[in-house]
Short mmCIF file of C-alpha atoms in Angstrom, two decimals:
data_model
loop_
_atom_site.label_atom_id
_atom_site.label_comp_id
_atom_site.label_asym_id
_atom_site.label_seq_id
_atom_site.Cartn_x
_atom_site.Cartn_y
_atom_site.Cartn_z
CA UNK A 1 -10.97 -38.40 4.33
CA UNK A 2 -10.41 -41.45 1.69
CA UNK A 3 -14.08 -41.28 0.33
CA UNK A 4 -13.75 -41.70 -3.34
CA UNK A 5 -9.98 -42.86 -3.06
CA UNK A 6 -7.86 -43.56 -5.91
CA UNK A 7 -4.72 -45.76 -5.45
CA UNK A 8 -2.01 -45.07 -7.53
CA UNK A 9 -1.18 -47.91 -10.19
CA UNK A 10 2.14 -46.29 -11.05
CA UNK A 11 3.84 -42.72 -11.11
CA UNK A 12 5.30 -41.17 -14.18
CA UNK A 13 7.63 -38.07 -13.40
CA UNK A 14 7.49 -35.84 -16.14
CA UNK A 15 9.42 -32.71 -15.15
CA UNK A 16 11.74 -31.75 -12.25
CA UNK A 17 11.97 -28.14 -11.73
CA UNK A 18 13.75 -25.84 -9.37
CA UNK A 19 10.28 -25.22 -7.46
CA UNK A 20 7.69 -27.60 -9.14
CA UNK A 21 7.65 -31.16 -10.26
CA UNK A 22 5.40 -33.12 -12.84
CA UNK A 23 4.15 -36.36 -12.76
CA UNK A 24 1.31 -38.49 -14.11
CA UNK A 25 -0.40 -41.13 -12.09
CA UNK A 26 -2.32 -43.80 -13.44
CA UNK A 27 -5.01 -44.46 -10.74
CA UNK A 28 -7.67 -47.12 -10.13
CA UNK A 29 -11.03 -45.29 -9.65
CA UNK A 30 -13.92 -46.10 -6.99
CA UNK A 31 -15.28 -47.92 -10.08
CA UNK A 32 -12.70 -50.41 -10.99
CA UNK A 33 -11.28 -48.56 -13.92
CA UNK A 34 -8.26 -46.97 -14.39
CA UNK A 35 -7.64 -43.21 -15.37
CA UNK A 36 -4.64 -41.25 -15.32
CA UNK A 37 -4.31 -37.41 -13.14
CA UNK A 38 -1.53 -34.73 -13.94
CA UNK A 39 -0.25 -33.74 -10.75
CA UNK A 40 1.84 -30.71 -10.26
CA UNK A 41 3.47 -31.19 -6.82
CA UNK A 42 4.89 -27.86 -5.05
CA UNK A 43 6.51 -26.93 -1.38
CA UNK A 44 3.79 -25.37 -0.04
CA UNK A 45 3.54 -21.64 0.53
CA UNK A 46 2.66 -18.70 3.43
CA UNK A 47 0.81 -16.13 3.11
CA UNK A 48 0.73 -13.05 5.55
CA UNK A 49 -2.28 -10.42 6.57
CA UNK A 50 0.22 -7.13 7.66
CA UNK A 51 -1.73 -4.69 9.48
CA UNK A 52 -0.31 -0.98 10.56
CA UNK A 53 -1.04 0.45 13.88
CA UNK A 54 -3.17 2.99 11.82
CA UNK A 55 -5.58 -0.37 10.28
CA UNK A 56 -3.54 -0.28 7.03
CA UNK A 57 -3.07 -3.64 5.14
CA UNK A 58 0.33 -3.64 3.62
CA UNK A 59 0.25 -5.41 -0.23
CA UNK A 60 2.84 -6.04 -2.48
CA UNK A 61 2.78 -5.22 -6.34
CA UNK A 62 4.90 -7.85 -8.21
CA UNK A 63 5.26 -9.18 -11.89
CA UNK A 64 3.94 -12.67 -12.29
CA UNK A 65 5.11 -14.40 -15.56
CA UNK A 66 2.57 -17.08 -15.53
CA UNK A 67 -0.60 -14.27 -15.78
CA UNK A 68 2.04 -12.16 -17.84
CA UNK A 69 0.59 -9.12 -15.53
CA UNK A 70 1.66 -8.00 -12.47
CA UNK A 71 -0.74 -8.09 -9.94
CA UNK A 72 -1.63 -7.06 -6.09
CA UNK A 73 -1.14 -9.65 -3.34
CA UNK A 74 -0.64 -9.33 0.29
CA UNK A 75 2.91 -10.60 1.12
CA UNK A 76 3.44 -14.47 0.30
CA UNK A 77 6.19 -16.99 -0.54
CA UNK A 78 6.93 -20.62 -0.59
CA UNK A 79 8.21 -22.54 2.19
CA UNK A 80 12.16 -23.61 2.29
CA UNK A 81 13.08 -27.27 2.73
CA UNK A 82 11.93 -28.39 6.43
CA UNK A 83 10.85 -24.71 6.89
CA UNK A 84 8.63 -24.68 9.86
CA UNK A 85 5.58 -22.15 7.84
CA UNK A 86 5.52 -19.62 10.81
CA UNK A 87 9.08 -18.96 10.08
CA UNK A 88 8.76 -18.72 6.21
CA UNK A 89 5.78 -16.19 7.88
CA UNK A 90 8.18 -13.81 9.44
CA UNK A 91 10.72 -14.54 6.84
CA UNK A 92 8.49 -12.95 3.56
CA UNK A 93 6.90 -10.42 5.89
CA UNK A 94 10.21 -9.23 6.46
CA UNK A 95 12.02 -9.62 2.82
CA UNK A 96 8.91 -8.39 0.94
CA UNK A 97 7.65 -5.32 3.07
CA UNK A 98 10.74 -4.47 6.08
CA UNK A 99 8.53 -5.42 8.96
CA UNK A 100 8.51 -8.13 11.38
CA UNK A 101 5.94 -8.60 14.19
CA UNK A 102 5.92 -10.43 17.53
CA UNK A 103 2.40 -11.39 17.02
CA UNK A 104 1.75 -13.40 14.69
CA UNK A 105 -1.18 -15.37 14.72
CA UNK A 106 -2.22 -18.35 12.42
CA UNK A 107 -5.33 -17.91 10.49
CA UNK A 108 -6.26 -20.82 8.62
CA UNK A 109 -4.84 -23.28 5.43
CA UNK A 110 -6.43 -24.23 1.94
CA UNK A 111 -5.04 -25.95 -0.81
CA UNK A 112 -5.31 -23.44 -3.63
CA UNK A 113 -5.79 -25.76 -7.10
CA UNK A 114 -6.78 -28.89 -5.48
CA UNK A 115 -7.59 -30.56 -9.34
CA UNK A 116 -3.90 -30.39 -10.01
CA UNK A 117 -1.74 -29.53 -7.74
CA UNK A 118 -1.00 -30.17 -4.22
CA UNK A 119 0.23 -26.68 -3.34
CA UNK A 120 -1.38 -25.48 0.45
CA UNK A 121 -1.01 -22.06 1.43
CA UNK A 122 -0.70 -21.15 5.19
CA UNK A 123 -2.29 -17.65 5.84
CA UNK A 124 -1.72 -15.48 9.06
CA UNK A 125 -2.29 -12.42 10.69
CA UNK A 126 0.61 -9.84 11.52
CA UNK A 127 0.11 -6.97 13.95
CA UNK A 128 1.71 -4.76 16.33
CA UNK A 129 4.34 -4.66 13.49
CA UNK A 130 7.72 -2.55 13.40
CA UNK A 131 10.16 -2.27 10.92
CA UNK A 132 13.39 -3.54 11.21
CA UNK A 133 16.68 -1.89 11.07
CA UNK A 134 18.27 -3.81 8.07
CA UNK A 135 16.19 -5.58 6.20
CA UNK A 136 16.69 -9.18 4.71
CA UNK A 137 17.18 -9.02 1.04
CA UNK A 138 14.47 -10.57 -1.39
CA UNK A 139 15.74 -13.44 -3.45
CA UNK A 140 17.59 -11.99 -6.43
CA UNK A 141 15.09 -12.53 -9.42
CA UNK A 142 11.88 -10.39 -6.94
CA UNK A 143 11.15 -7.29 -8.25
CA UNK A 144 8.47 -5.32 -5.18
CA UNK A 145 6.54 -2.33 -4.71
CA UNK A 146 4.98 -1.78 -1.35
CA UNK A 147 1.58 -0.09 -1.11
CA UNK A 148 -0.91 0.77 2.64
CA UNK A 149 -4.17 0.63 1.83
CA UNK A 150 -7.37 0.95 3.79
CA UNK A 151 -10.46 -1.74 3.45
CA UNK A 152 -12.14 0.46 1.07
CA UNK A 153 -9.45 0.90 -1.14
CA UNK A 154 -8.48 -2.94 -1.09
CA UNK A 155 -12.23 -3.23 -2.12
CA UNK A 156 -11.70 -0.80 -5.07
CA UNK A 157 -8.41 -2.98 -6.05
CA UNK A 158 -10.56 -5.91 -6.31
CA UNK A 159 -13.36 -4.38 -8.31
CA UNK A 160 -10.73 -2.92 -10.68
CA UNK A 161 -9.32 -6.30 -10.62
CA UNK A 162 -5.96 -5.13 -9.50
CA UNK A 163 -6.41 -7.37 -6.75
CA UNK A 164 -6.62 -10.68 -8.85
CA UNK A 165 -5.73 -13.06 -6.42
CA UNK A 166 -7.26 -16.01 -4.61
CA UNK A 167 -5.67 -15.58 -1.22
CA UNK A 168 -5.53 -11.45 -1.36
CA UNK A 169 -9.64 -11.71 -2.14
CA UNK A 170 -9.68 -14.49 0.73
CA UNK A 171 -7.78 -11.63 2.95
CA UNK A 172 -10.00 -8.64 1.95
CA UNK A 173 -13.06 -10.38 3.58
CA UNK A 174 -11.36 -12.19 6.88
CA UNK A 175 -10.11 -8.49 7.53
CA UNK A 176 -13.75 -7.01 7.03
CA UNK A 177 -15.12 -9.70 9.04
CA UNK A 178 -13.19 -10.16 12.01
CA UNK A 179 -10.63 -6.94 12.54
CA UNK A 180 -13.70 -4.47 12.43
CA UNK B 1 -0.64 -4.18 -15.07
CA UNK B 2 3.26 -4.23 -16.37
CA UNK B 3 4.90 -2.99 -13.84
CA UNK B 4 8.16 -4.85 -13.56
CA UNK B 5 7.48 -6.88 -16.93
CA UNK B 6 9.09 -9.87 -17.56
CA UNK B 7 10.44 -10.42 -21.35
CA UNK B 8 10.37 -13.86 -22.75
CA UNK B 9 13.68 -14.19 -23.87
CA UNK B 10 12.87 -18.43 -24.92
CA UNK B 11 9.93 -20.79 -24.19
CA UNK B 12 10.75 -24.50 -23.22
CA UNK B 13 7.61 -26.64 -23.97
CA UNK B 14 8.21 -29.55 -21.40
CA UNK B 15 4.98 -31.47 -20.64
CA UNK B 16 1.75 -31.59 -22.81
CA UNK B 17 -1.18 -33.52 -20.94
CA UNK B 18 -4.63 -33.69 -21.01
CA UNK B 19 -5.10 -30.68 -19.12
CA UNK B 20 -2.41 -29.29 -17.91
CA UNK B 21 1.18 -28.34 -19.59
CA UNK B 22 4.29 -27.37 -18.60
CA UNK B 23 6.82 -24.82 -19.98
CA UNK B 24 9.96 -22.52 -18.80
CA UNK B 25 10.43 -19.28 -19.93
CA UNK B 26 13.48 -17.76 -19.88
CA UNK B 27 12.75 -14.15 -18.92
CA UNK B 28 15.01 -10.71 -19.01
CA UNK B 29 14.46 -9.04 -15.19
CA UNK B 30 13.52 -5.52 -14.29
CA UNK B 31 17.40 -5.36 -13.68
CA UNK B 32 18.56 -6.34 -17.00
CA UNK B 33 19.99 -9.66 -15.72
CA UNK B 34 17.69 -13.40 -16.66
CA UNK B 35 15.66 -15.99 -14.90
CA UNK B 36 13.53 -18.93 -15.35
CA UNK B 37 10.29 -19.01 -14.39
CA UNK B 38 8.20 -22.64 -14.67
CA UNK B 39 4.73 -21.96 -15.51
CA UNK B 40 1.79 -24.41 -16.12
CA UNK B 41 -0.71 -23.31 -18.24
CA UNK B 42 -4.38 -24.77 -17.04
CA UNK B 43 -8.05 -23.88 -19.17
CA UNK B 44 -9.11 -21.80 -16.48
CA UNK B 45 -11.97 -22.63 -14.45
CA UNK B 46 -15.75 -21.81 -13.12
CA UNK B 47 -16.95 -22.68 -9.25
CA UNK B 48 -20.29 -22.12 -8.19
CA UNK B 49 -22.35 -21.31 -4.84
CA UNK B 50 -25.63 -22.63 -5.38
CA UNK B 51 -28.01 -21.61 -2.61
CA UNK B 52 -31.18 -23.54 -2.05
CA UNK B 53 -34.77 -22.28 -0.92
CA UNK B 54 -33.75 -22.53 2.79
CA UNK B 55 -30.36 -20.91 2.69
CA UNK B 56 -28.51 -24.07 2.07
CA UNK B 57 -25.40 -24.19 0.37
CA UNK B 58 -24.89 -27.18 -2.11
CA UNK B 59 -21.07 -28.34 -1.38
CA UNK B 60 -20.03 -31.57 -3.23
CA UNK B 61 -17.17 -34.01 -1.49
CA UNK B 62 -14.56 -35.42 -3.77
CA UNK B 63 -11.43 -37.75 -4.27
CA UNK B 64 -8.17 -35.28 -4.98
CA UNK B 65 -5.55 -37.22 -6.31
CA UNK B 66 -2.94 -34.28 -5.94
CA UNK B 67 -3.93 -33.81 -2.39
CA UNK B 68 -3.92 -37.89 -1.95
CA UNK B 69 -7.37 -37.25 0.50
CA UNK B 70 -11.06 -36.30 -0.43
CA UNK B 71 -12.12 -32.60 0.39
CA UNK B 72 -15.76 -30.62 0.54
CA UNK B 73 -15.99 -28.05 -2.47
CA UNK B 74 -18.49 -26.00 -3.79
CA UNK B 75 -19.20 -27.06 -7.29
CA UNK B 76 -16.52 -26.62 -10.10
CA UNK B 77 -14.63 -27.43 -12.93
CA UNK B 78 -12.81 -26.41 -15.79
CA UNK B 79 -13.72 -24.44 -19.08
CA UNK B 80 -13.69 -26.79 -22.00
CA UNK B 81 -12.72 -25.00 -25.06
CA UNK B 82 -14.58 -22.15 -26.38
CA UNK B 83 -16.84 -22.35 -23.68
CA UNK B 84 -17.93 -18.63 -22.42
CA UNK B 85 -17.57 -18.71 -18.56
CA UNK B 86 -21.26 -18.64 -17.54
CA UNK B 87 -21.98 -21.90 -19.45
CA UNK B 88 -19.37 -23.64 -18.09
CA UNK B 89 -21.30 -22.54 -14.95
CA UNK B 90 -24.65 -23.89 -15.45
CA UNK B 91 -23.04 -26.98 -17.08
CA UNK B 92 -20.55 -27.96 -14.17
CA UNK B 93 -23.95 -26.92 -11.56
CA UNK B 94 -26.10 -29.40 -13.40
CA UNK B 95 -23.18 -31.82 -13.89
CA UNK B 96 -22.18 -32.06 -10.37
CA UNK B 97 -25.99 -31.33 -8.22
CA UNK B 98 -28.50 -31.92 -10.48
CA UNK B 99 -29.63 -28.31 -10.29
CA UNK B 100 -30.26 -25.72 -12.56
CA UNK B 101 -31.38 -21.88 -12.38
CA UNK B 102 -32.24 -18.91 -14.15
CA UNK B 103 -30.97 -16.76 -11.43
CA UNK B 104 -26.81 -17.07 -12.02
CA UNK B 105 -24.99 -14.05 -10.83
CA UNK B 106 -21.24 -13.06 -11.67
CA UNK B 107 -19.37 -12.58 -8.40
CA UNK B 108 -15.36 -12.47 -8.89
CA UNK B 109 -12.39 -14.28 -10.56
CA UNK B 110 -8.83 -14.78 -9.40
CA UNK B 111 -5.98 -16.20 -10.12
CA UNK B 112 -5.17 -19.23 -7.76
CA UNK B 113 -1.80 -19.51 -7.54
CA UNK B 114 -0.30 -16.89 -9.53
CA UNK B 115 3.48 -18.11 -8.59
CA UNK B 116 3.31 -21.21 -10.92
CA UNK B 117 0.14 -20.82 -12.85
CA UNK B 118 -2.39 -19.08 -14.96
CA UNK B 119 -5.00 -20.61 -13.77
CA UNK B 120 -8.22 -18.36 -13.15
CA UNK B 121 -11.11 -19.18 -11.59
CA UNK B 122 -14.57 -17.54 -12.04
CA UNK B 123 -17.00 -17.38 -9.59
CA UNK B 124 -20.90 -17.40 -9.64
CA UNK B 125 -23.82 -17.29 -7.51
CA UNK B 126 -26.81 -19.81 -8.40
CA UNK B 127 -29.68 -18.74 -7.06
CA UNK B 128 -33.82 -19.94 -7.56
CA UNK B 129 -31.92 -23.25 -8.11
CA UNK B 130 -34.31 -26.07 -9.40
CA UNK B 131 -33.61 -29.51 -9.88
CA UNK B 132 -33.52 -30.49 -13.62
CA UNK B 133 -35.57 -33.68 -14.71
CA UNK B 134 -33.04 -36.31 -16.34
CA UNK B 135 -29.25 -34.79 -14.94
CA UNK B 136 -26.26 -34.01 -17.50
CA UNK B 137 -23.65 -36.77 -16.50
CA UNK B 138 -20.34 -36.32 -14.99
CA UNK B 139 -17.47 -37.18 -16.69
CA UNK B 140 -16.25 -40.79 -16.47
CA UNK B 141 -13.64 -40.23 -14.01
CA UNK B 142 -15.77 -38.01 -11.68
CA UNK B 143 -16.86 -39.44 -8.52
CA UNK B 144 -18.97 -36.58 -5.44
CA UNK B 145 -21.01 -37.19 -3.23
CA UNK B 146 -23.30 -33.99 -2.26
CA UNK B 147 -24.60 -32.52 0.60
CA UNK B 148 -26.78 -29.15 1.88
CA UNK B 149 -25.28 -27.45 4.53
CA UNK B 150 -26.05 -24.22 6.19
CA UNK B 151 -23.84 -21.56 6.48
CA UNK B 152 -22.62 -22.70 10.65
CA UNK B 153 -22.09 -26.16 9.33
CA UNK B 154 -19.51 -24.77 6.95
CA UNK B 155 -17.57 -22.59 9.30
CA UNK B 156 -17.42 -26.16 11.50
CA UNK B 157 -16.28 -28.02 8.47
CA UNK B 158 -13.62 -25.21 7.72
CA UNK B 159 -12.61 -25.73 11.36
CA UNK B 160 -12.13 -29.40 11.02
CA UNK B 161 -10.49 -29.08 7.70
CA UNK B 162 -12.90 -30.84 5.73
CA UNK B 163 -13.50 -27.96 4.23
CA UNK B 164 -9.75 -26.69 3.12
CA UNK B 165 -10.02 -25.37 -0.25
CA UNK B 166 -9.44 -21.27 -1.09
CA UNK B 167 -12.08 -20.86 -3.37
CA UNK B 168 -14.83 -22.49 -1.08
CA UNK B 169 -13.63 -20.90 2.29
CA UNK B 170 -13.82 -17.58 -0.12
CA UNK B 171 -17.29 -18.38 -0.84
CA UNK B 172 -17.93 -19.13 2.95
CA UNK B 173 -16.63 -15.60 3.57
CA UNK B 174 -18.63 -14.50 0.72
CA UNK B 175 -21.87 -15.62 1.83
CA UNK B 176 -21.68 -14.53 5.36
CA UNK B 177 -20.96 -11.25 3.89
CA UNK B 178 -23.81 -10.50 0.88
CA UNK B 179 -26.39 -13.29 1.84
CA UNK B 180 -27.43 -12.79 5.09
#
């Protein structure tokens, strides 16, 4: 999939962050001239589909600075250095809602702001969950609220645009299609 | 939507670009302690699924330097300044297909990646789509090829990962839901 390439003249890193980086590459374009592409580079994140034995999706309520709202989203979080993703999968489904699962299957992967940044999120599906005895503790700067909600009221959350979110909207319908 | 709020305690201004920029905010936490959160600030943007006569979708392939590989979208791009959403719409369809329509429907927005950015997206449906006479042009550093697919040959290219984009396996979702 190089259709369209454009080979990078040179790299310009203009911010190094504790999660994201910054850089500008000048590129050559299919049609010999140059332009230049803000890139935000980023570790990659999972995203998890937790389903009660009673058909209840599990969502998380948390404060995101960069929408200065907080907003709905099933259970999510970026991968750790040479983090294989099905671990960083039982890892956030456990720190964010208390359960783990021994059946966890992989759904699908899609970068989420493909014209500028290179983030891909990693979504699965989490049944027969139980909830564990102690729980791992969120990083120290998440703040959490759990919620179970049916379908319908997921669909409610997203018409009240409580639900607000690429991946949680992506969720809503893979669950309607395929776990009826 | 405050729920756990965030207060700005200082703003950092670290990269100003074309498109994109950068800042850290120094925020107060729910538990009275600070953090840092990096944030990149983005226009916002509009994608479109434009559905011809026979029930094809109009996809469009294109170079992404941050993922280094050309994927299959549907059509989008970003809100220029003062631009109300649903002209960005018809701009970006013409832009990118060649089509136009009187029949543009308001389906959902979300944020895409709500950890590190503010980026929203907007999504329409185009339907009664007809091609328009002498095409808007892209801009100079836009290169896509297109192509009409129905909706099978898009669950196969979301399969083989040519397709591996949220907002377009959203609208895959989407269509198989509402449209058939």
């Amino acid at each position: 999939m190089k259709k369209f390439e454009e080979k990078t003249i040179q790299t310009e890193m203009k911010f190094q962050g504790r999660i994201i980086t910054l850089q500008v590459d000048e590129v050559e374009l299919p049609n010999g001239k140059t332009g230049k592409r803000e890139i935000v580079k980023h570790p990659g994140a999972v995203a998890i589909i937790p389903i009660t034995e009673d058909k209840k999706i599990i969502l998380v309520e948390q404060y995101r600075k960069a929408l200065e709202r907080s907003i709905i989203e099933i259970p999510a979080g970026k991968i750790e250095p040479n983090e294989a993703p099905e671990l960083t999968a039982l890892r956030e489904l456990e720190e964010e809602t208390g359960y783990t699962t021994n059946k966890l299957q992989y759904i699908q992967s899609f970068a989420t702001s493909p014209g500028f940044a290179d983030e891909i999120i990693h979504l699965y599906l989490a049944e027969n969950i139980v909830k564990v005895e102690e729980k791992a503790e969120l990083d120290e700067d998440e703040f959490v609220e759990l919620m179970h909600v049916s379908l319908e009221e997921m669909e409610s959350m997203i018409t009240s645009k409580q639900i607000y979110d690429a991946k949680t909207a992506f969720a809503y319908l893979w669950v309607k299609n395929y776990l009826k």
